[in-house]
Coordinates of C-alpha atoms in Angstrom, one line a residue:
Chain A
M1 CA 66.4 134.2 -59.0
F2 CA 62.7 134.5 -58.2
H3 CA 62.1 130.7 -58.1
R4 CA 65.4 129.9 -56.5
F5 CA 64.0 131.1 -53.2
A6 CA 60.9 128.9 -53.5
N7 CA 62.9 126.2 -51.9
P8 CA 62.3 126.6 -48.1
A9 CA 65.5 124.8 -47.1
R10 CA 67.6 127.1 -49.3
F11 CA 65.8 130.1 -48.0
S12 CA 66.4 129.1 -44.4
R13 CA 70.1 128.5 -45.2
I14 CA 70.5 132.0 -46.7
A15 CA 68.5 133.6 -44.0
T16 CA 70.7 132.0 -41.3
R17 CA 73.7 133.3 -43.1
I18 CA 72.4 136.9 -43.4
L19 CA 70.8 137.2 -39.9
P20 CA 73.9 137.9 -37.8
W21 CA 75.0 140.6 -40.2
S22 CA 71.6 142.3 -40.4
A23 CA 71.1 142.0 -36.6
A24 CA 74.5 143.7 -36.0
A25 CA 73.7 146.4 -38.6
T26 CA 70.3 147.0 -36.9
I27 CA 71.9 147.5 -33.5
A28 CA 74.7 149.7 -34.9
M29 CA 72.2 151.9 -36.8
F30 CA 70.0 152.2 -33.7
I31 CA 72.9 153.3 -31.6
I32 CA 74.0 155.9 -34.2
G33 CA 70.4 157.0 -34.9
I34 CA 69.4 157.4 -31.2
Y35 CA 72.6 159.3 -30.5
Y36 CA 71.8 161.7 -33.3
A37 CA 68.1 161.9 -32.4
L38 CA 68.6 162.5 -28.7
F39 CA 71.9 164.3 -28.3
A40 CA 73.4 165.5 -31.6
S41 CA 70.4 167.4 -32.9
P42 CA 68.9 170.7 -31.8
A43 CA 65.5 171.1 -30.2
D44 CA 62.9 172.8 -32.3
F45 CA 62.4 176.5 -31.5
Q46 CA 58.6 176.1 -31.5
Q47 CA 58.1 172.5 -30.4
G48 CA 61.0 172.3 -28.0
E49 CA 62.2 168.8 -27.1
T50 CA 59.0 167.1 -28.3
V51 CA 60.3 167.3 -31.8
R52 CA 62.4 164.2 -30.9
I53 CA 59.2 162.1 -30.8
M54 CA 59.1 162.6 -34.6
Y55 CA 62.3 160.5 -35.0
V56 CA 60.3 157.5 -33.9
H57 CA 56.9 158.5 -35.2
V58 CA 57.8 159.3 -38.9
P59 CA 60.0 156.2 -39.6
S60 CA 57.3 153.9 -38.0
A61 CA 54.7 155.6 -40.2
W62 CA 56.8 154.9 -43.3
I63 CA 57.4 151.3 -42.3
S64 CA 53.7 150.7 -41.4
M65 CA 52.7 151.8 -44.9
A66 CA 55.6 150.1 -46.6
C67 CA 54.8 146.9 -44.7
Y68 CA 51.2 146.8 -46.0
T69 CA 52.5 147.5 -49.5
F70 CA 55.0 144.6 -49.0
I71 CA 52.1 142.3 -47.9
A72 CA 50.0 143.3 -50.9
V73 CA 52.9 142.6 -53.3
M74 CA 53.6 139.3 -51.6
S75 CA 49.9 138.4 -51.8
A76 CA 49.8 139.2 -55.5
I77 CA 52.8 137.0 -56.0
A78 CA 51.2 134.2 -53.9
L79 CA 48.0 134.4 -55.8
I80 CA 49.5 134.6 -59.3
W81 CA 52.5 132.3 -59.1
K82 CA 51.5 130.3 -56.1
H83 CA 55.0 131.1 -54.7
P84 CA 55.1 129.2 -51.3
L85 CA 57.4 131.7 -49.6
A86 CA 55.2 134.7 -50.5
D87 CA 52.4 133.4 -48.3
I88 CA 54.8 133.0 -45.5
A89 CA 56.3 136.4 -46.0
A90 CA 52.9 138.1 -46.0
R91 CA 51.8 136.1 -42.9
S92 CA 55.1 137.0 -41.1
A93 CA 55.0 140.7 -41.9
A94 CA 51.4 141.4 -40.7
P95 CA 52.1 141.3 -36.9
L96 CA 55.1 143.6 -37.5
G97 CA 52.8 146.0 -39.4
V98 CA 50.4 146.0 -36.4
G99 CA 53.3 146.8 -34.1
F100 CA 54.5 149.7 -36.2
T101 CA 51.0 151.1 -36.7
L102 CA 50.4 151.0 -33.0
I103 CA 53.7 152.8 -32.4
V104 CA 52.6 155.5 -34.9
L105 CA 49.3 156.0 -33.2
I106 CA 50.7 156.1 -29.7
T107 CA 53.7 158.3 -30.4
G108 CA 51.4 160.5 -32.5
S109 CA 49.0 161.1 -29.6
L110 CA 52.0 161.7 -27.2
W111 CA 53.2 164.3 -29.6
G112 CA 49.7 165.7 -30.2
K113 CA 48.9 166.4 -26.6
P114 CA 51.6 169.1 -26.0
T115 CA 51.6 170.4 -29.6
W116 CA 48.0 170.4 -30.7
G117 CA 46.6 170.2 -27.1
T118 CA 44.7 167.0 -27.7
W119 CA 45.4 163.3 -27.7
W120 CA 43.3 162.6 -30.8
V121 CA 41.6 164.5 -33.5
W122 CA 39.4 163.0 -36.3
D123 CA 41.7 164.2 -38.9
A124 CA 41.9 162.5 -42.3
R125 CA 45.4 161.1 -41.8
L126 CA 44.8 159.9 -38.2
T127 CA 41.6 158.2 -39.2
S128 CA 43.0 156.5 -42.2
V129 CA 46.0 155.2 -40.2
L130 CA 43.4 153.8 -37.7
V131 CA 41.7 152.1 -40.5
L132 CA 45.0 150.7 -41.6
F133 CA 45.4 149.3 -38.0
F134 CA 42.1 147.5 -38.3
L135 CA 42.9 146.2 -41.8
Y136 CA 46.1 144.6 -40.3
L137 CA 44.0 143.0 -37.5
G138 CA 41.5 141.7 -40.0
H139 CA 44.3 140.2 -42.1
I140 CA 45.8 138.4 -39.1
A141 CA 42.4 137.2 -37.9
L142 CA 41.5 135.9 -41.4
T143 CA 44.8 134.1 -41.8
N144 CA 44.2 132.2 -38.6
A145 CA 40.5 131.6 -39.0
F146 CA 40.6 128.4 -41.0
D147 CA 41.5 124.8 -40.1
N148 CA 43.4 124.6 -43.4
P149 CA 46.3 127.2 -43.2
Q150 CA 46.5 127.2 -47.0
R151 CA 42.9 128.5 -47.3
G152 CA 43.6 131.1 -44.6
A153 CA 46.7 132.4 -46.5
R154 CA 44.8 132.6 -49.8
A155 CA 41.8 134.4 -48.3
A156 CA 44.1 136.8 -46.5
A157 CA 45.9 137.5 -49.7
V158 CA 42.7 138.5 -51.5
L159 CA 41.8 140.8 -48.5
A160 CA 45.3 142.4 -48.5
L161 CA 44.8 143.3 -52.2
V162 CA 41.3 144.7 -51.5
G163 CA 42.5 146.7 -48.5
F164 CA 45.4 148.2 -50.5
V165 CA 43.1 151.0 -51.7
N166 CA 43.6 152.5 -48.2
I167 CA 47.4 153.1 -48.7
P168 CA 47.1 155.9 -51.3
I169 CA 44.4 157.4 -49.2
I170 CA 46.7 157.6 -46.2
K171 CA 49.6 158.9 -48.3
F172 CA 47.7 161.7 -49.9
S173 CA 45.1 162.4 -47.2
V174 CA 47.1 165.4 -46.0
D175 CA 47.1 166.8 -49.6
W176 CA 43.5 166.1 -50.5
W177 CA 42.0 167.3 -47.3
N178 CA 43.4 170.4 -45.7
T179 CA 43.6 169.1 -42.1
L180 CA 45.5 169.5 -38.9
H181 CA 48.2 166.9 -39.7
Q182 CA 51.1 168.7 -41.5
P183 CA 51.7 167.8 -45.2
A184 CA 54.7 165.7 -46.3
S185 CA 58.0 167.5 -45.8
V186 CA 60.6 164.9 -46.8
T187 CA 59.2 163.0 -49.8
R188 CA 58.5 165.9 -52.1
L189 CA 59.5 166.4 -55.7
D190 CA 61.5 169.5 -54.9
A191 CA 64.1 169.7 -52.1
P192 CA 62.9 168.5 -48.6
A193 CA 61.4 171.3 -46.6
I194 CA 63.2 170.3 -43.5
D195 CA 66.5 171.5 -42.0
P196 CA 69.5 169.1 -42.5
A197 CA 70.1 169.1 -38.7
I198 CA 66.7 167.4 -38.2
L199 CA 66.7 165.5 -41.5
T200 CA 69.9 163.6 -40.7
P201 CA 68.7 161.9 -37.5
L202 CA 65.4 161.2 -39.2
L203 CA 66.9 159.4 -42.1
L204 CA 69.3 157.5 -39.8
M205 CA 66.4 156.3 -37.7
A206 CA 64.4 155.4 -40.8
L207 CA 67.3 153.2 -41.9
A208 CA 67.5 151.6 -38.4
F209 CA 63.8 150.9 -38.5
T210 CA 64.0 149.4 -42.0
L211 CA 66.9 147.1 -40.9
Y212 CA 65.0 146.1 -37.8
F213 CA 61.9 145.3 -40.0
F214 CA 64.1 143.2 -42.4
T215 CA 65.8 141.3 -39.5
M216 CA 62.5 140.6 -37.7
L217 CA 60.9 139.5 -41.0
L218 CA 63.8 137.0 -41.6
I219 CA 63.5 135.6 -38.0
R220 CA 59.7 135.3 -38.3
M221 CA 59.8 133.6 -41.7
R222 CA 62.5 131.2 -40.6
A223 CA 60.5 130.4 -37.4
D224 CA 57.4 129.8 -39.5
L225 CA 59.2 127.4 -41.8
N226 CA 60.7 125.6 -38.8
G227 CA 57.3 125.4 -37.2
A228 CA 55.8 123.8 -40.3
R229 CA 58.6 121.3 -40.4
A230 CA 58.2 120.4 -36.8
R231 CA 54.5 119.8 -37.4
A232 CA 55.2 117.6 -40.4
L233 CA 57.7 115.6 -38.4
R234 CA 55.4 115.2 -35.4
L235 CA 52.6 114.0 -37.8
S236 CA 54.9 111.5 -39.5
A237 CA 56.1 110.3 -36.1
A238 CA 52.6 109.7 -34.9
E239 CA 51.7 107.5 -37.9
Chain B
M1 CA 23.2 138.4 -69.1
I2 CA 20.5 135.8 -69.1
G3 CA 22.6 133.9 -66.5
L4 CA 22.7 137.1 -64.4
I5 CA 18.9 137.5 -64.5
L6 CA 18.2 133.9 -63.8
L7 CA 20.6 133.9 -60.8
I8 CA 19.0 137.1 -59.4
R9 CA 15.5 135.5 -59.8
R10 CA 16.7 132.4 -58.0
E11 CA 18.0 134.5 -55.1
L12 CA 14.9 136.6 -54.9
K13 CA 12.7 133.4 -54.9
L14 CA 14.8 131.9 -52.1
A15 CA 14.6 135.1 -50.1
L16 CA 10.8 135.4 -50.6
R17 CA 10.1 131.7 -49.6
G18 CA 12.9 131.4 -47.2
G19 CA 11.5 133.7 -44.6
T20 CA 12.1 136.7 -42.6
D21 CA 15.8 137.5 -42.9
A22 CA 15.3 140.7 -44.9
V23 CA 12.5 141.9 -42.7
M24 CA 14.6 141.3 -39.7
A25 CA 17.3 143.6 -41.1
V26 CA 14.8 146.4 -41.5
V27 CA 13.4 145.9 -38.0
F28 CA 16.9 146.0 -36.6
F29 CA 17.6 149.2 -38.7
V30 CA 14.6 151.0 -37.2
L31 CA 15.0 149.6 -33.7
A32 CA 18.7 150.4 -33.4
A33 CA 18.2 153.9 -34.6
V34 CA 15.4 154.4 -32.1
L35 CA 17.8 153.5 -29.3
F36 CA 20.0 156.6 -29.8
P37 CA 17.6 159.3 -28.7
F38 CA 17.0 157.3 -25.5
G39 CA 20.8 157.3 -24.8
L40 CA 21.6 160.8 -26.0
G41 CA 18.5 162.7 -25.0
A42 CA 15.8 163.9 -27.4
D43 CA 16.8 167.5 -27.8
P44 CA 15.0 168.6 -31.0
A45 CA 17.8 170.9 -32.0
M46 CA 20.4 168.2 -31.7
L47 CA 18.6 165.3 -33.4
P48 CA 18.8 166.7 -37.0
R49 CA 22.5 167.3 -36.5
I50 CA 23.3 163.7 -35.6
G51 CA 20.5 162.0 -37.5
G52 CA 22.2 161.6 -40.8
G53 CA 25.3 160.0 -39.3
I54 CA 23.2 157.6 -37.1
I55 CA 21.0 156.5 -39.9
W56 CA 24.1 155.7 -41.9
V57 CA 25.9 153.8 -39.1
V58 CA 22.8 151.8 -38.4
A59 CA 22.3 151.1 -42.1
L60 CA 25.9 149.7 -42.3
L61 CA 25.2 147.3 -39.4
A62 CA 21.8 146.3 -40.7
A63 CA 23.3 145.5 -44.2
M64 CA 25.9 143.4 -42.5
L65 CA 23.4 141.2 -40.6
S66 CA 22.4 139.2 -43.6
L67 CA 25.8 139.1 -45.3
E68 CA 27.0 136.1 -43.5
R69 CA 24.3 133.9 -45.1
M70 CA 25.0 135.3 -48.6
Y71 CA 27.1 132.3 -49.7
A72 CA 27.1 130.1 -46.6
N73 CA 23.7 128.4 -47.3
D74 CA 24.8 127.5 -50.9
H75 CA 28.2 126.4 -49.6
E76 CA 26.7 124.0 -47.0
D77 CA 24.1 122.3 -49.3
G78 CA 26.5 122.1 -52.2
S79 CA 24.7 124.3 -54.7
L80 CA 27.8 126.6 -54.8
D81 CA 29.8 123.8 -56.3
L82 CA 27.2 123.3 -58.9
L83 CA 27.1 127.0 -59.7
Y84 CA 30.9 126.9 -59.9
L85 CA 30.7 124.1 -62.5
S86 CA 27.9 125.8 -64.5
P87 CA 28.8 127.9 -67.6
V88 CA 28.0 131.1 -65.7
A89 CA 31.3 132.9 -64.7
L90 CA 32.0 133.3 -61.0
G91 CA 32.1 137.1 -61.4
T92 CA 28.6 137.0 -62.8
L93 CA 27.5 134.9 -59.8
A94 CA 29.1 137.4 -57.4
L95 CA 27.4 140.3 -59.2
A96 CA 24.0 138.5 -59.1
K97 CA 24.4 137.7 -55.4
A98 CA 25.3 141.3 -54.5
L99 CA 22.4 142.7 -56.5
A100 CA 20.0 140.3 -54.9
H101 CA 21.3 141.2 -51.5
W102 CA 20.8 144.8 -52.3
L103 CA 17.2 144.2 -53.6
T104 CA 16.3 142.3 -50.4
T105 CA 18.2 144.6 -47.9
G106 CA 19.3 147.9 -49.4
V107 CA 16.0 148.7 -51.0
L108 CA 14.1 148.0 -47.8
L109 CA 16.5 150.2 -45.9
L110 CA 16.0 152.9 -48.5
I111 CA 12.2 152.6 -48.0
A112 CA 12.5 152.7 -44.2
A113 CA 15.0 155.6 -44.0
P114 CA 12.4 158.4 -44.4
I115 CA 10.6 157.1 -41.4
L116 CA 13.8 157.4 -39.4
A117 CA 14.3 160.9 -40.9
L118 CA 10.9 161.9 -39.5
L119 CA 11.8 160.5 -36.1
Y120 CA 15.1 162.4 -36.1
N121 CA 13.3 165.6 -37.1
L122 CA 15.4 166.1 -40.3
P123 CA 14.3 169.2 -42.3
A124 CA 12.4 168.5 -45.5
S125 CA 15.3 169.8 -47.5
A126 CA 17.5 166.9 -46.3
F127 CA 15.2 164.1 -47.6
G128 CA 16.5 164.3 -51.1
A129 CA 20.1 164.0 -49.9
L130 CA 19.1 161.1 -47.6
A131 CA 17.3 159.2 -50.4
L132 CA 20.1 159.8 -53.0
S133 CA 23.0 159.0 -50.7
M134 CA 21.2 155.8 -49.6
L135 CA 20.4 154.9 -53.2
L136 CA 24.1 155.3 -54.2
G137 CA 25.6 154.0 -51.0
T138 CA 23.7 150.8 -50.1
P139 CA 24.7 148.9 -53.3
I140 CA 28.3 149.5 -52.4
L141 CA 27.6 147.9 -49.0
S142 CA 26.3 144.8 -50.8
L143 CA 29.1 144.6 -53.3
V144 CA 31.9 145.1 -50.9
G145 CA 30.2 142.9 -48.3
G146 CA 30.1 140.1 -50.9
I147 CA 33.9 140.0 -50.8
G148 CA 33.8 139.6 -47.0
A149 CA 31.1 136.9 -47.2
A150 CA 33.1 134.9 -49.7
L151 CA 36.4 135.3 -47.8
T152 CA 35.0 134.1 -44.5
L153 CA 33.3 131.1 -46.1
G154 CA 34.0 128.1 -43.8
A155 CA 35.9 130.2 -41.3
R156 CA 35.6 129.7 -37.5
R157 CA 33.6 132.5 -35.8
G158 CA 32.6 133.8 -39.3
G159 CA 30.2 136.5 -38.1
V160 CA 32.6 138.5 -35.9
L161 CA 35.4 138.0 -38.4
L162 CA 33.2 139.4 -41.2
A163 CA 32.5 142.5 -39.2
L164 CA 36.3 143.0 -38.6
L165 CA 37.0 142.6 -42.3
I166 CA 34.2 144.7 -43.7
L167 CA 33.6 147.6 -41.4
P168 CA 37.0 149.3 -42.1
L169 CA 36.2 149.0 -45.8
Y170 CA 32.8 150.7 -45.2
V171 CA 34.3 153.8 -43.6
P172 CA 34.5 155.8 -46.9
V173 CA 30.9 155.1 -47.7
L174 CA 29.9 156.2 -44.2
I175 CA 31.9 159.4 -44.4
F176 CA 30.5 160.6 -47.7
G177 CA 26.9 159.2 -47.2
A178 CA 26.5 161.0 -43.8
G179 CA 28.4 164.0 -45.2
A180 CA 25.8 164.5 -47.9
I181 CA 22.9 164.5 -45.4
D182 CA 24.8 166.8 -42.9
G183 CA 25.6 169.1 -45.8
A184 CA 21.9 169.3 -46.7
V185 CA 20.9 169.9 -43.1
A186 CA 23.5 172.7 -42.8
G187 CA 22.5 174.2 -46.2
R188 CA 25.7 173.3 -48.0
P189 CA 25.8 171.9 -51.6
I190 CA 25.5 168.1 -51.6
G191 CA 26.8 167.5 -55.1
P192 CA 30.4 166.8 -54.3
A193 CA 29.6 164.1 -51.7
L194 CA 27.1 162.4 -54.0
L195 CA 29.6 162.5 -56.9
V196 CA 32.3 160.8 -54.7
L197 CA 29.7 158.2 -53.7
S198 CA 28.8 157.6 -57.4
G199 CA 32.6 157.1 -58.0
F200 CA 32.8 154.6 -55.2
L201 CA 29.7 152.8 -56.6
L202 CA 31.2 152.5 -60.1
A203 CA 34.6 151.3 -58.8
A204 CA 32.8 148.7 -56.6
L205 CA 30.7 147.6 -59.5
A206 CA 33.7 147.0 -61.6
L207 CA 36.1 145.5 -59.0
A208 CA 34.1 143.9 -56.2
P209 CA 32.6 141.0 -58.3
W210 CA 36.1 140.2 -59.6
A211 CA 37.6 140.1 -56.0
T212 CA 34.6 138.1 -54.8
A213 CA 35.1 135.6 -57.6
A214 CA 38.8 135.2 -56.6
A215 CA 37.8 134.7 -52.9
L216 CA 35.1 132.1 -54.0
R217 CA 37.6 130.2 -56.0
Q218 CA 39.8 129.8 -52.9
A219 CA 36.8 128.7 -50.9
I220 CA 35.6 126.0 -53.3
E221 CA 39.0 124.5 -54.3

């Protein structure tokens, strides 16, 4: 199963078959999720309508951390088993991670201005997410810094594993330091401390974001493989 | 163990005969810290409050100056390949390089830091926190910096790239290093911050040489 997908041609074929379905599912989930988030859910009695920012903010935050974890796992697979697709998966996921982390930071400060009265505070969670953003940028820069793409991929894989120490810090920063950012209210051991009317659109949006991430990842990986093939063909044509 | 000592001796000899890199880092350290009062104003009540943080920020930047050459010289003249083929493990080499970097940079920063503390009007009670936090923190800079130096070996625009990779990883050291000094200035206990720094140091000692070795292997192959 694991090594079956090491064949790029087979992977491209499977990706092409999955893509229309996952793209359709993404669009459908976004329509349902946005309907629930904007129309079918109540405004918060304290935060008013600004609570709806959360339906974008929280899923992006989850994905931005999950994406780094994904990159770290792929990097470990690439370093240990020299799996060729793991390198490509890590390389393709990094710009998506940057995008989601940027969305988290921007939506967070848009929400913070009316709620906390400030665009930015040097709170533990905000700061650690900012560090995550720079880790992503470093990963991308290192991937592209070498003439030999293999070397870039391997160096970036080591960096991804080193930078992984930041993920638990982000996750638990709100529990370790008593700060302005509210603690986790969904992923708790007991029942979520959040009303079902708000939880439903949140989970729908999270599902939509996850599907979007998966679809974009497949598109980017296929494009990367096709790009490598085009380069190889051009080189062989030039000889 | 003998290999480790021999490698450190080689690095120190090269640093002593090679020239002024280490001295330049200290000059940069003092000079950059002296710039801040010009920009922020020399209010004697404000300086102790910001002094600890500025000394630490400048120490991070000064330690980074010489990182780029940590493996690059050996990589260019081929001695890194010979060291790779020698019976000494790559992890030992990474540890030796980091320790030598600390001896030629971190120790000098540690010696120069009290001068800056005087310039920033830090109270005498904060000198102990300054010395201890620098003693625990600067080796982490060398150990983690070694990973970055090995990763960027042979990269285009290595220097800027190194800063982008390493500075985010330095943030925890900065927080707790400066936190210890600020605590001492404000009269709070400094124990917790120093304990966290010791934890970072132990973790870096255990893991950084290993990660550096992995990065070096990619660079040499």
